[in-house]
mmCIF file of C-alpha atoms in Angstrom:
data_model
loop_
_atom_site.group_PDB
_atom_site.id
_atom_site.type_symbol
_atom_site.label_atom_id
_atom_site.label_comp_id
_atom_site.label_asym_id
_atom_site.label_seq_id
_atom_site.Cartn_x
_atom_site.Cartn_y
_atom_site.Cartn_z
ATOM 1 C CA UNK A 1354 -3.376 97.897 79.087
ATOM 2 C CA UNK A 1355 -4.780 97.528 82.560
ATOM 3 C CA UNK A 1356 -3.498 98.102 85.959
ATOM 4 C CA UNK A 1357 -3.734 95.779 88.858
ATOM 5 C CA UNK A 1358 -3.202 96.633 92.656
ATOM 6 C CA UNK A 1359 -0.970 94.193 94.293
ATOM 7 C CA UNK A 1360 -0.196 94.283 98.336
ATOM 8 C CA UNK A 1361 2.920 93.715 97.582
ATOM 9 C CA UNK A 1362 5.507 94.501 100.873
ATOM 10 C CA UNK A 1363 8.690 92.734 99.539
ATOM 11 C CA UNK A 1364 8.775 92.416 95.798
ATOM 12 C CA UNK A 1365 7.112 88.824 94.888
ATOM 13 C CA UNK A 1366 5.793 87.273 91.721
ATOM 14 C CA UNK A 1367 2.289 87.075 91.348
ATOM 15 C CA UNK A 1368 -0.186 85.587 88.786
ATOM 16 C CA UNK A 1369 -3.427 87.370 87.537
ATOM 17 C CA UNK A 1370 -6.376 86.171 85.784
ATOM 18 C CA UNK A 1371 -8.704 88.318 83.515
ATOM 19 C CA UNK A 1372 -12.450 87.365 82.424
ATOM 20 C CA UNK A 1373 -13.811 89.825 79.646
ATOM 21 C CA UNK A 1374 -17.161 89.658 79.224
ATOM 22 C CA UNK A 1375 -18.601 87.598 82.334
ATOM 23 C CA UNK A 1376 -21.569 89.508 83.068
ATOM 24 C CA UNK A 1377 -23.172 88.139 86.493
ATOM 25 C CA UNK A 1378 -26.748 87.715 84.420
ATOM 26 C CA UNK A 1379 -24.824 85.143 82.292
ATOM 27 C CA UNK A 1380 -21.915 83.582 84.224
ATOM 28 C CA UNK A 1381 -21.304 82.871 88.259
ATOM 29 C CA UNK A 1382 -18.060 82.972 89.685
ATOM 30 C CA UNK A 1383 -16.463 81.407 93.455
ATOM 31 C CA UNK A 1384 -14.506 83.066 95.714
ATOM 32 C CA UNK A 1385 -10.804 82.880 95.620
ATOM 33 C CA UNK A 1386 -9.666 80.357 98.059
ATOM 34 C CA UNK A 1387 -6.408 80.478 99.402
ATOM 35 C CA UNK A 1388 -4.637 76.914 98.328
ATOM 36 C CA UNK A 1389 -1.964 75.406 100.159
ATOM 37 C CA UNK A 1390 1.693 74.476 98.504
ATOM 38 C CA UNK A 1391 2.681 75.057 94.926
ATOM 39 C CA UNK A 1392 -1.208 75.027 94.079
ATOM 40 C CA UNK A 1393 -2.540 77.887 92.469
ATOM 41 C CA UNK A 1394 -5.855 79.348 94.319
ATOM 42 C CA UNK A 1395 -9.377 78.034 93.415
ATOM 43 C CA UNK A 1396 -11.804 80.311 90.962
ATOM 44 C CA UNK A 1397 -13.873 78.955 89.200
ATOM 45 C CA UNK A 1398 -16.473 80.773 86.214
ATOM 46 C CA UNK A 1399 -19.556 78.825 85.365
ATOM 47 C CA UNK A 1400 -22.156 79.789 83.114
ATOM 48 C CA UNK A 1401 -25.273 79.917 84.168
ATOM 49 C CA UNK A 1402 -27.673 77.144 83.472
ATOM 50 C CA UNK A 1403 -31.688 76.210 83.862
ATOM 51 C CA UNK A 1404 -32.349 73.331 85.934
ATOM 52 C CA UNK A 1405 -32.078 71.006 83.454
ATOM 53 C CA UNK A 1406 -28.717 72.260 82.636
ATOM 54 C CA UNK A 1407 -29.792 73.970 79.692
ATOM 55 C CA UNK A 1408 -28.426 77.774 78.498
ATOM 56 C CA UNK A 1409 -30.558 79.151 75.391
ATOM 57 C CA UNK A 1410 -29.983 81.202 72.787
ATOM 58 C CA UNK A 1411 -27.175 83.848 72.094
ATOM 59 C CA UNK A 1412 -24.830 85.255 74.733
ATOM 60 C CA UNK A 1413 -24.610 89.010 74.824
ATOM 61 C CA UNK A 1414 -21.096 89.413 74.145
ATOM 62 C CA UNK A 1415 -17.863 87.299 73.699
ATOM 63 C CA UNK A 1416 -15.983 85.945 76.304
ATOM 64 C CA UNK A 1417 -12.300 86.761 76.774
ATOM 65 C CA UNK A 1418 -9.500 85.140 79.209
ATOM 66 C CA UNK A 1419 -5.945 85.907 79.770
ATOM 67 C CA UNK A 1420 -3.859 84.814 82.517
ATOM 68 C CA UNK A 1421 0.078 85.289 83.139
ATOM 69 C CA UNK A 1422 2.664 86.480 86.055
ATOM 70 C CA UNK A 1423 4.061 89.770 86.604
ATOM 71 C CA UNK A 1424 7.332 90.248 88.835
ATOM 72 C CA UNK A 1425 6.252 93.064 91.365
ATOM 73 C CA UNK A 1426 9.558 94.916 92.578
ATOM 74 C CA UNK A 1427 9.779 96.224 95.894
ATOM 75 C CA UNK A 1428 7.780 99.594 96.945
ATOM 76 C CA UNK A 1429 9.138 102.659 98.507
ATOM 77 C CA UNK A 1430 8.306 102.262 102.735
ATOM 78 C CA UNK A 1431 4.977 102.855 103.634
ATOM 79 C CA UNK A 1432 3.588 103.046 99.483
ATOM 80 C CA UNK A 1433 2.031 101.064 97.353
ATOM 81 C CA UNK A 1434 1.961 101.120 93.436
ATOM 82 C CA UNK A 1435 0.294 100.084 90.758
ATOM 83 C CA UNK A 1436 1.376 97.280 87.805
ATOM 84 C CA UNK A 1437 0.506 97.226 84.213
ATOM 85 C CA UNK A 1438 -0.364 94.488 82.415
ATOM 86 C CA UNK A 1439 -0.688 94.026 78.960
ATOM 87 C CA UNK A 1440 -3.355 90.746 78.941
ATOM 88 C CA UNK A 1441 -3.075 88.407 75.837
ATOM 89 C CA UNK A 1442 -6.830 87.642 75.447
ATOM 90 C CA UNK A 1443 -8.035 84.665 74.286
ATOM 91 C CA UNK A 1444 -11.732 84.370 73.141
ATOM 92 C CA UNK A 1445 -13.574 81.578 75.014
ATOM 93 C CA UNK A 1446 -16.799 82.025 73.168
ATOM 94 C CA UNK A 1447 -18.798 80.674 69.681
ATOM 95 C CA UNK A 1448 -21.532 81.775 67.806
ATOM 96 C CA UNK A 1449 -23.020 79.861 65.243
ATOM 97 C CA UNK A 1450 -26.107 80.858 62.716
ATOM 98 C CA UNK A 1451 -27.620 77.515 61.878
ATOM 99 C CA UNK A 1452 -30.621 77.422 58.990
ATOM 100 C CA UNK A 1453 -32.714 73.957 58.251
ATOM 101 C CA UNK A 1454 -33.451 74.543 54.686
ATOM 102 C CA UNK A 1455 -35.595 72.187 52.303
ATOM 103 C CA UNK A 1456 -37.689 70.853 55.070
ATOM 104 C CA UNK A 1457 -40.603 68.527 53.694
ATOM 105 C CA UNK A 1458 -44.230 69.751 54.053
ATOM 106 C CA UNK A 1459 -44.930 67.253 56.668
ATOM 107 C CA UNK A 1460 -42.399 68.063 59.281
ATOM 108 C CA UNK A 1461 -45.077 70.108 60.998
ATOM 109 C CA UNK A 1462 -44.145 69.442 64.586
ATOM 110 C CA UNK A 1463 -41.739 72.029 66.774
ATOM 111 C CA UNK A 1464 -38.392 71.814 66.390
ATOM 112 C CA UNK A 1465 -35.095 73.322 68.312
ATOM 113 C CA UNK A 1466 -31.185 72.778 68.247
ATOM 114 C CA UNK A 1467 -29.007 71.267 70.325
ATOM 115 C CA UNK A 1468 -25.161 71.250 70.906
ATOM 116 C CA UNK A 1469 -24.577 69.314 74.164
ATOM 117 C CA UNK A 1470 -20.839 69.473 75.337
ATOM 118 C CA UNK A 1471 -18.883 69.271 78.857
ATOM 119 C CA UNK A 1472 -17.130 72.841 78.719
ATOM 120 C CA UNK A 1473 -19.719 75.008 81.149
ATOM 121 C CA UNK A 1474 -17.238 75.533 83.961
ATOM 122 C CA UNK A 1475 -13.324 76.673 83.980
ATOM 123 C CA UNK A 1476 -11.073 77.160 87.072
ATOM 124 C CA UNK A 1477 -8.625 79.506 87.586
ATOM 125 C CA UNK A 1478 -6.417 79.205 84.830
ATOM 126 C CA UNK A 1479 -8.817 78.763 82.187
ATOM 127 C CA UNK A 1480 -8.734 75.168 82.180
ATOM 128 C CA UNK A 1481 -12.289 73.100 82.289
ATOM 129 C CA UNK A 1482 -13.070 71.720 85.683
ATOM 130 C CA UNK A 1483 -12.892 68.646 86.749
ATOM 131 C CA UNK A 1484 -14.853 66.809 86.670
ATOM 132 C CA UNK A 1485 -15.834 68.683 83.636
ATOM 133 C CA UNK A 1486 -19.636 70.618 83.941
ATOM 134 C CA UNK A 1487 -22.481 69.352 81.267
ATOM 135 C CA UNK A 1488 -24.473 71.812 79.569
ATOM 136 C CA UNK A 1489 -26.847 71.678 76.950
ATOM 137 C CA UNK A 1490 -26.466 74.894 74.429
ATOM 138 C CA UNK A 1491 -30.236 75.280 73.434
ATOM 139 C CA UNK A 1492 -32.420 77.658 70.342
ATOM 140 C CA UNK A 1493 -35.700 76.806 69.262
ATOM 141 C CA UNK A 1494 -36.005 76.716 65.430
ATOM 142 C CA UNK A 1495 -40.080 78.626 64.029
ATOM 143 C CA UNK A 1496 -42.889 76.126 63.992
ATOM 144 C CA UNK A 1497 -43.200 77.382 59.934
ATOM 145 C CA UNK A 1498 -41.679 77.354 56.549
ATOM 146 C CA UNK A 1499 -39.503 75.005 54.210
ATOM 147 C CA UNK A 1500 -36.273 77.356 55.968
ATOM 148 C CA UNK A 1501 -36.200 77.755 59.391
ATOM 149 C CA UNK A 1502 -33.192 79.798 61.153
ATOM 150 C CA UNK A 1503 -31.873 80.139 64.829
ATOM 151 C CA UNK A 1504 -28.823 81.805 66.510
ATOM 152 C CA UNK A 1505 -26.757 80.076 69.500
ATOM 153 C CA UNK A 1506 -23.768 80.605 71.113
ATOM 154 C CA UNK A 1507 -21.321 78.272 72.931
ATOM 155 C CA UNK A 1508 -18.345 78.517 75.242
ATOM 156 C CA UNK A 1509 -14.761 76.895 73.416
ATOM 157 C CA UNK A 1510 -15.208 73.971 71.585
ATOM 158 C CA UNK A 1511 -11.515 73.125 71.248
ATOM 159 C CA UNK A 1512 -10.460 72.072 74.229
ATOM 160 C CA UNK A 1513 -9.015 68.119 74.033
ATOM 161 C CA UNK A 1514 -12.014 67.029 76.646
ATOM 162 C CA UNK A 1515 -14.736 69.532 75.181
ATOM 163 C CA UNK A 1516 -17.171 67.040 73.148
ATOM 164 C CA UNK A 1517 -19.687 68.962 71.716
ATOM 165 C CA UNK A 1518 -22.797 67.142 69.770
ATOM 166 C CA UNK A 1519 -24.802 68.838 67.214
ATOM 167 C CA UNK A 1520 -28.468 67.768 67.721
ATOM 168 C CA UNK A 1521 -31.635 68.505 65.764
ATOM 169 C CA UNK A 1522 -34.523 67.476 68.397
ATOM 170 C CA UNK A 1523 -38.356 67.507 68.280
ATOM 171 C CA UNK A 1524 -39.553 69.201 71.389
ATOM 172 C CA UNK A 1525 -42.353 68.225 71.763
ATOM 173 C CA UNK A 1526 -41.058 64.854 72.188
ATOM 174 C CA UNK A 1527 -37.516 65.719 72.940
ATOM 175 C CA UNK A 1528 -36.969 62.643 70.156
ATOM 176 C CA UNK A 1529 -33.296 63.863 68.333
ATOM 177 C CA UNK A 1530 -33.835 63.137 64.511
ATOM 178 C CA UNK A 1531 -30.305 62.959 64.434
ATOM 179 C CA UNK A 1532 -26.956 63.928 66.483
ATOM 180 C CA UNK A 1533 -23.267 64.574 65.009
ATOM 181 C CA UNK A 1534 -20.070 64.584 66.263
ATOM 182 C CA UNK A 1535 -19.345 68.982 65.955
ATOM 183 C CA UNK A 1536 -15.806 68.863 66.220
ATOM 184 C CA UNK A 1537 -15.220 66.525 62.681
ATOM 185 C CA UNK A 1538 -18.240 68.535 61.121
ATOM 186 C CA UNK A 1539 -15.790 71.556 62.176
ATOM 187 C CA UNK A 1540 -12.932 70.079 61.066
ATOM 188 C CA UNK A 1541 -13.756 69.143 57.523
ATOM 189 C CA UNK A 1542 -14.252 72.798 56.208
ATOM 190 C CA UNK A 1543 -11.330 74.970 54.483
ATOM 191 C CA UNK A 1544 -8.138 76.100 57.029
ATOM 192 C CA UNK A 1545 -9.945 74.967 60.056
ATOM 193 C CA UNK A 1546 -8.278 76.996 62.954
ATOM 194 C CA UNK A 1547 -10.383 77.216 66.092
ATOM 195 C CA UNK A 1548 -8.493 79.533 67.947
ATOM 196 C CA UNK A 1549 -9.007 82.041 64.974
ATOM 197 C CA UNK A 1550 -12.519 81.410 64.273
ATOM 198 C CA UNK A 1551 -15.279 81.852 66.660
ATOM 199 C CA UNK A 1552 -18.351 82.346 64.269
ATOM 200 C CA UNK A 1553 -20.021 79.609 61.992
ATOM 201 C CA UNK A 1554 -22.837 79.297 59.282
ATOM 202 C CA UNK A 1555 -24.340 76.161 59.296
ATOM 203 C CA UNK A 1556 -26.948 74.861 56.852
ATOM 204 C CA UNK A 1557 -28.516 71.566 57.447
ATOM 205 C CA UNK A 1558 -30.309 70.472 54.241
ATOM 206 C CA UNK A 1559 -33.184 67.928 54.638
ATOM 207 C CA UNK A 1560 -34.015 66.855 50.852
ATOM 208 C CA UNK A 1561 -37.132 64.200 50.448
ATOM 209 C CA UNK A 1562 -35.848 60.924 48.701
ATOM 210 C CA UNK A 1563 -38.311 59.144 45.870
ATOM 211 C CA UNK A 1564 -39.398 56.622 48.684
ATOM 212 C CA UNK A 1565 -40.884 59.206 50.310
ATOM 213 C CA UNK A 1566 -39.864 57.657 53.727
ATOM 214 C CA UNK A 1567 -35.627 58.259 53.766
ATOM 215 C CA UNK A 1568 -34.430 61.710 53.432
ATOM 216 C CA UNK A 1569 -31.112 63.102 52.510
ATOM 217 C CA UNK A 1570 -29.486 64.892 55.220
ATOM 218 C CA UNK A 1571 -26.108 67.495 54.297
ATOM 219 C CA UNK A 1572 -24.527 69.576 56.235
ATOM 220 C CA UNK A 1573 -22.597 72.788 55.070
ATOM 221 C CA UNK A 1574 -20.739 74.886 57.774
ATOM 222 C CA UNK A 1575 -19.724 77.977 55.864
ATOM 223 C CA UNK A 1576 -20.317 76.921 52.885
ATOM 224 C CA UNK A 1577 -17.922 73.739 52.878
ATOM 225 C CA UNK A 1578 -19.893 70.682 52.924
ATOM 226 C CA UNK A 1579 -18.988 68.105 55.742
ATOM 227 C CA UNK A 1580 -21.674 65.444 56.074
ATOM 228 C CA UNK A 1581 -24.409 63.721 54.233
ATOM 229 C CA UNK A 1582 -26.481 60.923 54.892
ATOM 230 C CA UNK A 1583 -29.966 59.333 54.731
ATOM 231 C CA UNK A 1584 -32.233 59.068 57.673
ATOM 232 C CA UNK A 1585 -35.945 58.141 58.550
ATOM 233 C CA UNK A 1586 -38.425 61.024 59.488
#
């Protein structure tokens, strides 16, 4: 429960919004600007990015949201008080533990993951912007072993315009060895429910073929398998 000051003079309606987790190291936020009309105000929270539009790695903690109204009644002359509110959070964050297992002895060149989407900004009622704000959700994968592991996070993926793209890229090339479509990898495993679930497993398998030049690619998100496929390394 949380408690809002309103300067309320004659009893009005009024509509809050509540980020949890949007620490200023991680996420920037505009000024409320008065809008004209039946237009709710302007706010927008954008996670910060690199130049290149990148973020990297894991996010400290989730994100939350809530919005709703509250009907202020009418304060005693010359007081003020003080509403409760009883938010209904929704989390606006992912984490995902992704492995590359069974990688052949000559993949010996760096390698990171990529999940590139359009869901990096939100205005004031936890809607995405528009025009929507590219980002590139980055971890680098360890230049050694037949199983390498990283940890990212993301901001919602199931928005109707978020498009997120699953990405395994060489960088020292930035050449992507392959890119898939997250939300049907997501969508393929047991009782999908995205606004349940916020954290994933994924395994991408890379298994040598007897050419010696095609290799099997499968993809396992909790266990579930939801893609496989040849491709040339």
């Amino acid at each position: 429960r949380i408690e809002i000051p309103v300067p309320n003079e004659c009893g009005e309606t009024y509509r809050y919004t509540i980020w949890v987790g949007a620490t200023p190291q991680h996420y920037t936020m505009s000024d409320l600007a008065p809008a004209s009309g039946n237009k709710h105000p302007d706010c927008r929270l954008a996670l910060r990015l690199n130049e290149q539009d990148r973020h990297e790695g894991l996010l400290p903690e989730p994100l939350y949201f809530a919005t709703d109204t509250i009907e202020c009644p009418m304060p005693p002359r010359g007081s003020t008080i003080r509403v409760p509110v009883a938010p209904n959070l929704t989390r606006y964050s992912n984490d995902f533990d992704i492995s590359l297992t069974e990688l052949p002895s000559k993949i010996i060149y760096p390698l990171h993951i990529e999940i590139e989407d359009n869901n990096a900004a939100y205005d004031f009622m936890g809607q995405l912007t528009n025009p929507t704000k590219h980002v590139i959700y980055q971890a680098p994968l360890p230049n050694e072993g037949t199983t390498r592991s990283t940890r990212l996070s993301t901001l919602r993926l199931d928005d109707p315009k978020a498009k997120p793209q699953l990405s395994l890229v060489r960088s020292d090339t930035g050449a992507k060895i392959f890119t898939y479509d997250l939300k049907k990898l997501l969508a393929k495993t047991h009782d999908y429910r995205p606004e349940c679930q916020f954290e994933y497993n994924v395994e991408i398998r890379l298994k040598s073929l007897p050419d010696n030049t095609h290799y099997a690619v499968e993809i396992l998100i909790d266990g579930w398998t939801v893609h496989s496929y040849e491709i040339v390394l």
